[in-house]
Coordinates of N, CA and C in Angstrom, one line a residue:
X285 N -18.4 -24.0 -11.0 CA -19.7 -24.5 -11.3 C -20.7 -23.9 -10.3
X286 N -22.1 -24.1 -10.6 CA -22.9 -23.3 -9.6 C -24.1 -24.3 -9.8
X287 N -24.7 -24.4 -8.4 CA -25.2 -25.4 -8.2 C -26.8 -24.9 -8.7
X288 N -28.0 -25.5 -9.3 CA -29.0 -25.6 -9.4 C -29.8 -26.7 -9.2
X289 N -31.3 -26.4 -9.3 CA -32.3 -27.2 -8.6 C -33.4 -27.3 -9.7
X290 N -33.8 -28.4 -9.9 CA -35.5 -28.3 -11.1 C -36.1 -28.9 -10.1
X291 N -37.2 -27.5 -10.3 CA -38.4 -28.1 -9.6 C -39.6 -29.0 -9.9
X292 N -39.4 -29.2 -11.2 CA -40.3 -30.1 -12.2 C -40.3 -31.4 -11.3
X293 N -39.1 -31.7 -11.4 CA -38.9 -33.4 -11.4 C -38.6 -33.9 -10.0
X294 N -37.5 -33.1 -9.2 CA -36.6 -33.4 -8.4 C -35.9 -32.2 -7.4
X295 N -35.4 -32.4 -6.1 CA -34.8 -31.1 -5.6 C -33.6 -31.8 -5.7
X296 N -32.9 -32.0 -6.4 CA -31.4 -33.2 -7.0 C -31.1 -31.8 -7.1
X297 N -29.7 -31.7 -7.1 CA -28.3 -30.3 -6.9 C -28.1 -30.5 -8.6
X298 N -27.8 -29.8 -9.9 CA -27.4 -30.0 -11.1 C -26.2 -28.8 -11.3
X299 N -24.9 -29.6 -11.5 CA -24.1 -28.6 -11.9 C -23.9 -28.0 -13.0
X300 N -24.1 -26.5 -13.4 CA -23.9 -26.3 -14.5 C -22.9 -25.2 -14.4
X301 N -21.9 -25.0 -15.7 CA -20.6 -24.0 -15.9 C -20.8 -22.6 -15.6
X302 N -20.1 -21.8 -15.0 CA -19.8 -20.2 -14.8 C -19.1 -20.1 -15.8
X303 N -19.6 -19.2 -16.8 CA -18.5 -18.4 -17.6 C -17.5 -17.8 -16.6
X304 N -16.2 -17.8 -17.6 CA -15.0 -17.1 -16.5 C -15.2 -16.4 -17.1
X305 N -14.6 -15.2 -15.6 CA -14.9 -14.1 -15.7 C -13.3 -13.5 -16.0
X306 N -12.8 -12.4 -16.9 CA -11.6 -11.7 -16.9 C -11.2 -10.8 -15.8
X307 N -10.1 -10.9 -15.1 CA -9.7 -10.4 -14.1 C -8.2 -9.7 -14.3
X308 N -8.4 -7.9 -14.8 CA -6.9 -7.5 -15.1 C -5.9 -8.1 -14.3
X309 N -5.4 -8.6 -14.9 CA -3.3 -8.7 -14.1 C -3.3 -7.6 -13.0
X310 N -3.3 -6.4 -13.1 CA -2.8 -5.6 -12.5 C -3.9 -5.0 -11.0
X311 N -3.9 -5.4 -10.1 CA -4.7 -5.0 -9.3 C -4.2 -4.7 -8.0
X312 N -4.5 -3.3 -8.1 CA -4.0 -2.4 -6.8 C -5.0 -2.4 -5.8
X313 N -4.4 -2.4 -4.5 CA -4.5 -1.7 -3.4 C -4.3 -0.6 -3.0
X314 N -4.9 0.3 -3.3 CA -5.3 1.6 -3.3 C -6.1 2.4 -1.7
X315 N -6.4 1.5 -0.9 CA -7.3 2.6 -0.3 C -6.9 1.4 1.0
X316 N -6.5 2.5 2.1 CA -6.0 2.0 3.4 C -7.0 2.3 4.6
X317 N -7.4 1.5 6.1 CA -8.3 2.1 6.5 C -7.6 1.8 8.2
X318 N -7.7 2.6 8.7 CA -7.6 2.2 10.3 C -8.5 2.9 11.2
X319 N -8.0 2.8 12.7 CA -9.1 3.5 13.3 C -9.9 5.0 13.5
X320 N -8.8 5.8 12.8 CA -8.7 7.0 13.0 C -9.1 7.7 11.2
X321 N -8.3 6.7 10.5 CA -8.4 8.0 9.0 C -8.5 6.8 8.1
X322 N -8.9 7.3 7.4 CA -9.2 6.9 5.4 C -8.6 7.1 4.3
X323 N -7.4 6.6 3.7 CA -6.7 6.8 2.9 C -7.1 6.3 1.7
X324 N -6.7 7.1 0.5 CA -7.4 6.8 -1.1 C -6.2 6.7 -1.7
X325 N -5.7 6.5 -2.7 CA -4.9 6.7 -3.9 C -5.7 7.3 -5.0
X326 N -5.4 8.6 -5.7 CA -5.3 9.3 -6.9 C -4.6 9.4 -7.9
X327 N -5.1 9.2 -9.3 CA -4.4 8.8 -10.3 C -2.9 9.7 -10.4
X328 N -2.9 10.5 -10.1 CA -1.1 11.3 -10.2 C -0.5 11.2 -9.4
X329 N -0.4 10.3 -8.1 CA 0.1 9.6 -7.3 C 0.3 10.2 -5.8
X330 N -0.8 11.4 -6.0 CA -1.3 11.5 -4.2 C -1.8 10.6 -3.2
X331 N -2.2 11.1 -2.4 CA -2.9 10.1 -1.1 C -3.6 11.1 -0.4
X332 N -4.9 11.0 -0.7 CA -6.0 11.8 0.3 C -6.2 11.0 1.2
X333 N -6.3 11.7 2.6 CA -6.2 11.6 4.1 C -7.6 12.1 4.5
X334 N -8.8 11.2 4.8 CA -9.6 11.5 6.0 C -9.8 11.2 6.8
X335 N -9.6 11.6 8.0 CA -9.9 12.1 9.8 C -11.5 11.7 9.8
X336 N -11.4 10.1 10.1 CA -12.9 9.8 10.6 C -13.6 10.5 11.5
X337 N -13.4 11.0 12.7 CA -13.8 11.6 13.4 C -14.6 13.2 12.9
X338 N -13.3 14.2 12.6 CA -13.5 15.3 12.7 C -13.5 15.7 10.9
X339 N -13.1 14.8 9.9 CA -13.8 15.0 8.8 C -12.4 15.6 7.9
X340 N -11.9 16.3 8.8 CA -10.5 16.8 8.2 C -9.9 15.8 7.1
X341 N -9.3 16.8 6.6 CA -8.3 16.0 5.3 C -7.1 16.6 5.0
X342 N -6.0 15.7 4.2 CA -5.2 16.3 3.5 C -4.6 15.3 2.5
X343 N -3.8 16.5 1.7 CA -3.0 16.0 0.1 C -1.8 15.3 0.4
X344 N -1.1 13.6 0.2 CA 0.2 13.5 0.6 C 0.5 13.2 -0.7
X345 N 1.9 14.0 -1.0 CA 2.5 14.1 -2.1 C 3.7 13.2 -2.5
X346 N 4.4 13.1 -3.2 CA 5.4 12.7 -3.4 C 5.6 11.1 -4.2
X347 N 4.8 10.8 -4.4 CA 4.4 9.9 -5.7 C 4.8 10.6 -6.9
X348 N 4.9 10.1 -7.9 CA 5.1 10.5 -9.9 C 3.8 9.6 -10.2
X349 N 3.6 9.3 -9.6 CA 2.3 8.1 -10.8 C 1.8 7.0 -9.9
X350 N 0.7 6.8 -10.3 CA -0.3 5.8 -9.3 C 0.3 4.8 -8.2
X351 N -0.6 5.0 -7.2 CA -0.2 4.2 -5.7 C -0.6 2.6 -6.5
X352 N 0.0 2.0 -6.0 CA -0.2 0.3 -6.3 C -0.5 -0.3 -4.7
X353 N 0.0 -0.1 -4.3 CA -0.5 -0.8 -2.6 C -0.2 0.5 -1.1
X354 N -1.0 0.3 -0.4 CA -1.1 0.7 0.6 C -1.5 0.1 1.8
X355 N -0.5 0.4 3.4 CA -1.1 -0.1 3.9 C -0.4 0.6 5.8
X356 N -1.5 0.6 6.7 CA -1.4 1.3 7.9 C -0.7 0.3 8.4
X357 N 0.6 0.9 9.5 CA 1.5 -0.6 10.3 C 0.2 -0.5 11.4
X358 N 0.5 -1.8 11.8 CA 0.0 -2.9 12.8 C 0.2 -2.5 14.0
X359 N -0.2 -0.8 14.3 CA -0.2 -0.3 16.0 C -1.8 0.4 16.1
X360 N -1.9 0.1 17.4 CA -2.9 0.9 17.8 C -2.5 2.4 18.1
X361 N -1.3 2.7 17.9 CA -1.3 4.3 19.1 C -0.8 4.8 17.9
X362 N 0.1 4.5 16.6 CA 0.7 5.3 15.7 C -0.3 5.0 14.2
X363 N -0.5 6.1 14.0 CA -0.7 6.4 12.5 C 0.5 6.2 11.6
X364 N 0.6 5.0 11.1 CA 1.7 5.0 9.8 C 1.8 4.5 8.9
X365 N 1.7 5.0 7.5 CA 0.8 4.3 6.6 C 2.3 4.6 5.3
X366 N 2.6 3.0 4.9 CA 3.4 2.7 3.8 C 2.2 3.1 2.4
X367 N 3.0 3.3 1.3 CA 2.5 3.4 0.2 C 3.6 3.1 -1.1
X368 N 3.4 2.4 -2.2 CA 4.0 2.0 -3.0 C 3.8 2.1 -4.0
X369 N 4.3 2.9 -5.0 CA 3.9 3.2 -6.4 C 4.5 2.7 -7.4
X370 N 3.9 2.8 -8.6 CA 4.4 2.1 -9.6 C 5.4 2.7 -10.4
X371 N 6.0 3.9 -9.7 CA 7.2 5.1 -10.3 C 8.6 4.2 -9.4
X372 N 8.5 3.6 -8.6 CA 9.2 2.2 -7.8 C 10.1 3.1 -6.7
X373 N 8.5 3.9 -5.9 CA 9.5 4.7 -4.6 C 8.2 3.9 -3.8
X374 N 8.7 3.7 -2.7 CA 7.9 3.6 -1.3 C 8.3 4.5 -0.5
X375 N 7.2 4.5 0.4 CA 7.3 5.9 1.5 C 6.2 5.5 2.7
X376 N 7.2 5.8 4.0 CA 6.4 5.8 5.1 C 6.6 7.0 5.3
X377 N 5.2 7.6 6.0 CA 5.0 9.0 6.7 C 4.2 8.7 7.7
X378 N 3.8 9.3 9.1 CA 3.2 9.5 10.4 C 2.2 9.7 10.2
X379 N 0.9 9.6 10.2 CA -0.6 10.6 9.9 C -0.9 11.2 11.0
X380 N -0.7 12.8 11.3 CA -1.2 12.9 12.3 C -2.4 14.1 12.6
X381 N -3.2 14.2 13.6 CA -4.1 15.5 13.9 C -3.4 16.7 13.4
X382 N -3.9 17.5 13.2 CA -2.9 19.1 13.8 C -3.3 20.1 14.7
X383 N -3.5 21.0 15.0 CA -3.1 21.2 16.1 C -4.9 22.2 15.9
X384 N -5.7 21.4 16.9 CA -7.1 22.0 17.3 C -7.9 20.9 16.6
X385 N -7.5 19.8 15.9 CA -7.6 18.7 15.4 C -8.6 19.2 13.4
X386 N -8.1 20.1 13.4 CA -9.2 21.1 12.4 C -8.0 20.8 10.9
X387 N -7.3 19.7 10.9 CA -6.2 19.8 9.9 C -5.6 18.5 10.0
X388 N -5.2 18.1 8.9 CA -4.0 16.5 9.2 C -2.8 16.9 8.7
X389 N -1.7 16.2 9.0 CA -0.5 16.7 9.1 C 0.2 15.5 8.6
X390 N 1.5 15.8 8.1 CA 1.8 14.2 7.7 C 3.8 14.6 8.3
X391 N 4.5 13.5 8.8 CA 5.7 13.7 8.8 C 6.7 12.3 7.9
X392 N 7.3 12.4 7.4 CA 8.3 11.5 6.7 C 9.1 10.6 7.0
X393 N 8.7 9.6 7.7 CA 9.8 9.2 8.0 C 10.7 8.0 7.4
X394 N 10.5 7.9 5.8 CA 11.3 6.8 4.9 C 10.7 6.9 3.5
X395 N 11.8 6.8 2.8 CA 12.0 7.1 1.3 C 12.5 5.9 0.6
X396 N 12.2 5.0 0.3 CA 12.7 4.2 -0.5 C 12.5 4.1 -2.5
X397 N 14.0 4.3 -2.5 CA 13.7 4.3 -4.4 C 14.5 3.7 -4.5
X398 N 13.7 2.2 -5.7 CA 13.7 0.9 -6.4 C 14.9 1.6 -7.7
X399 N 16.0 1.2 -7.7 CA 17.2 1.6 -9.0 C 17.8 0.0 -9.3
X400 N 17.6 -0.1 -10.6 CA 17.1 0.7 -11.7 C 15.8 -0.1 -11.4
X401 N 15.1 0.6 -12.0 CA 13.4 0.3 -11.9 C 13.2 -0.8 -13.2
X402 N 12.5 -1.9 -12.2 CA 12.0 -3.2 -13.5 C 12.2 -2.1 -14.7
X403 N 12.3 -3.3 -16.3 CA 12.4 -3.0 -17.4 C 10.8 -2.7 -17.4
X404 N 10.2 -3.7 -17.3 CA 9.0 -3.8 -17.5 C 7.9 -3.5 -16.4
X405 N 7.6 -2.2 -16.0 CA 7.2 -1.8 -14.8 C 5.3 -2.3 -15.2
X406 N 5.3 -1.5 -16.3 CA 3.8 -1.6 -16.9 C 3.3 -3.1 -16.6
X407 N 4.1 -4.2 -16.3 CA 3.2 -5.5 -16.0 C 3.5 -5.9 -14.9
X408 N 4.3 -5.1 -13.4 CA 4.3 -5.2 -12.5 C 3.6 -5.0 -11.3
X409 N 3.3 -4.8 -10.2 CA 2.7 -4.6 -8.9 C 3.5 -4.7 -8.1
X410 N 3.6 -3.5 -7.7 CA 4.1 -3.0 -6.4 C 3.7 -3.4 -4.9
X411 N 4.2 -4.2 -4.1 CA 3.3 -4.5 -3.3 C 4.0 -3.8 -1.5
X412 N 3.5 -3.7 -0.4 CA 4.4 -3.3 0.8 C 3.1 -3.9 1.6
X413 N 3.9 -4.7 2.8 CA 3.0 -5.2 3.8 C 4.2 -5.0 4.8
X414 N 3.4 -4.8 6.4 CA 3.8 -4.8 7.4 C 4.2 -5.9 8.0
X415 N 5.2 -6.4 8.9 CA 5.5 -7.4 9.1 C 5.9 -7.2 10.8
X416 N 6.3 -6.0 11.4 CA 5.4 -5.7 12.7 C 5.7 -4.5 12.2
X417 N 5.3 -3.4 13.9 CA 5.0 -2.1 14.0 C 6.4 -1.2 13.3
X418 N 7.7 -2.1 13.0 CA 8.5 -1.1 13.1 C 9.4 -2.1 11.4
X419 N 9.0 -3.0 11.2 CA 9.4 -3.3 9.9 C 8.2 -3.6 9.0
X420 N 8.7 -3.6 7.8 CA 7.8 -3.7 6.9 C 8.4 -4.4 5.7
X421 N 8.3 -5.3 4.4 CA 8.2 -5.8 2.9 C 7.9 -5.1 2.3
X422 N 8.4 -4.8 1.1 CA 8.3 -4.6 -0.3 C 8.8 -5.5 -1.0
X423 N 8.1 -5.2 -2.6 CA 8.7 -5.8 -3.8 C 7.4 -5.9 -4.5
X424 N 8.9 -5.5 -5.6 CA 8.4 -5.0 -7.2 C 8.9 -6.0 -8.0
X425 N 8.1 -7.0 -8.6 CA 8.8 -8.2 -9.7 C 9.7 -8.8 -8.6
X426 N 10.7 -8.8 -9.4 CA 11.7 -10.3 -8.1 C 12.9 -9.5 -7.7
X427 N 12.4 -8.2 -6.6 CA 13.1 -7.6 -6.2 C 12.2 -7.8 -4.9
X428 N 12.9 -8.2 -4.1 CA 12.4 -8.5 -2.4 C 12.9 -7.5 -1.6
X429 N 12.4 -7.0 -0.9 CA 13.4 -6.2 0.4 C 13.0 -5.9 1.5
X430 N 13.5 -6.3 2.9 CA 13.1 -5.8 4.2 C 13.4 -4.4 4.5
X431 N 12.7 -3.8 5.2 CA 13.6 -2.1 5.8 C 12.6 -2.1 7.3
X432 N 13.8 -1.7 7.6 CA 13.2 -1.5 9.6 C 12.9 0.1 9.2
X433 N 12.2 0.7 9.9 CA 11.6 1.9 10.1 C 11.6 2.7 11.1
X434 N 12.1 3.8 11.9 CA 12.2 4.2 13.4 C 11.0 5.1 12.9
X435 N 9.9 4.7 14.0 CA 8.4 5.0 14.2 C 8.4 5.9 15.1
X436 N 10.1 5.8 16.4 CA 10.0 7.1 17.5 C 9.1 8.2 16.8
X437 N 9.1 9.2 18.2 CA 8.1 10.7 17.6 C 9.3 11.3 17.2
X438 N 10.5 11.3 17.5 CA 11.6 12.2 16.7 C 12.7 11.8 15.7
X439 N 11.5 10.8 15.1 CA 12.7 10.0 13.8 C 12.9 11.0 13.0
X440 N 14.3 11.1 12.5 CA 14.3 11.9 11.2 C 13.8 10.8 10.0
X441 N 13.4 12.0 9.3 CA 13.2 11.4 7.8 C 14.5 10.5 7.5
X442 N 14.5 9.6 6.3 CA 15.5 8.9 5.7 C 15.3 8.6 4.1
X443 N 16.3 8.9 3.4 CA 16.1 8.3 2.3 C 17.1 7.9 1.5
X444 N 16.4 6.5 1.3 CA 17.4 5.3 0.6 C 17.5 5.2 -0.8
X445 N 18.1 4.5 -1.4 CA 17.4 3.6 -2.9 C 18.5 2.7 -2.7
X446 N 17.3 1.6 -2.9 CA 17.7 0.1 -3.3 C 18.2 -0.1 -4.9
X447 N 19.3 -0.6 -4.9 CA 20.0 -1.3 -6.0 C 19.1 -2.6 -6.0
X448 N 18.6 -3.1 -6.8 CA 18.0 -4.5 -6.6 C 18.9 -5.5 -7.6
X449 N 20.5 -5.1 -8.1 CA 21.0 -5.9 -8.1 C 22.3 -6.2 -7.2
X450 N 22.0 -5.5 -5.9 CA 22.6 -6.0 -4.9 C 21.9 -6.9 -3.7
X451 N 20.9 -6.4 -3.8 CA 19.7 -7.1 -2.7 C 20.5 -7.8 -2.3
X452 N 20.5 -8.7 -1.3 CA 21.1 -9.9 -0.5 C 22.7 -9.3 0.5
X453 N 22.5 -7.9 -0.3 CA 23.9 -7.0 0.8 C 22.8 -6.1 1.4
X454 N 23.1 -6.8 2.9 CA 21.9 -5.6 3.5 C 22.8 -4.0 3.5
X455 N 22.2 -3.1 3.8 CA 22.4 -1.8 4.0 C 21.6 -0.7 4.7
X456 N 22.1 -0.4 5.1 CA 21.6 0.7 6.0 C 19.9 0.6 6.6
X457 N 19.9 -0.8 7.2 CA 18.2 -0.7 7.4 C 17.6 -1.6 6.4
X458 N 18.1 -1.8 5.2 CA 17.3 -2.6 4.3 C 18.7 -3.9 3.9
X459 N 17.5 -5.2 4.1 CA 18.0 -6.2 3.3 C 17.4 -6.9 2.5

């Protein structure tokens, strides 16, 4: 309801109805921001990177199809930005300067692919939130999953796939 006033008669509050408004089902988080860079999602499942500062940019790859959530972990000193698509891979990579700060650079460090992927992906949302600097959530439909993340500067990359009809057996980093 929204409140109105006639000035004719009275400054009396009169409630009258808001049409509702349609709000798609499906609504992404697409665009990540911290102190240093500016992340977008693009329809074929990149991630443009800009370098507030120095304006730099770059292409991160490795999506099949639209980002559904994004989001920077919860440090001041590390650039690390989860992303989750609706192809049912998450991925943490590093964001970093390169080298004369004239370039961004990205390093890998977690792969996660959702097997078998929802029946019905098309009315899902992919979601990943941080839960501290070095773990993070996912979940796709009523597939829940923790995964710890090594954020060191010399993590290797890792890459998993979650069965999501095992969930509840942790493995290797994810439960």
């Amino acid at each position: 309801f929204v409140a109105s006033t006639s000035t004719a008669r009275s400054s009396a509050l009169h409630p009258r109805p808001v049409p509702r408004v349609f709000v798609p089902r499906r609504q992404f988080s697409q665009i990540a921001v911290n102190a240093r860079y500016i992340c977008y999602g693009l329809r074929a499942g990149q991630v443009r990177v800009l370098h507030k500062d120095t304006a730099s940019r770059a292409l991160l790859r490795g999506h099949t199809a639209q980002i559904a959530d994004m989001k920077f972990a919860p440090s001041a000193k590390d650039d690390i930005l989860a992303s989750f698509g609706v192809d049912g891979c998450l991925f943490v990579k590093r964001v970093v300067a390169g080298d004369g700060g004239d370039a961004v650079d990205e390093k890998a460090l977690l792969q996660i692919t959702v097997s078998p992927p929802p029946a019905d992906v098309s009315s899902l949302v992919p979601r990943v939130a941080w839960l501290s600097k070095s773990e993070l959530v996912g979940a796709i439909g009523d597939a829940i999953f923790v995964a710890t993340v090594d954020v060191s500067k010399n993590a290797a990359a890792r890459a998993l796939t979650v069965d999501v009809s095992l969930l509840g057996e942790p493995c290797d980093g994810v439960h």
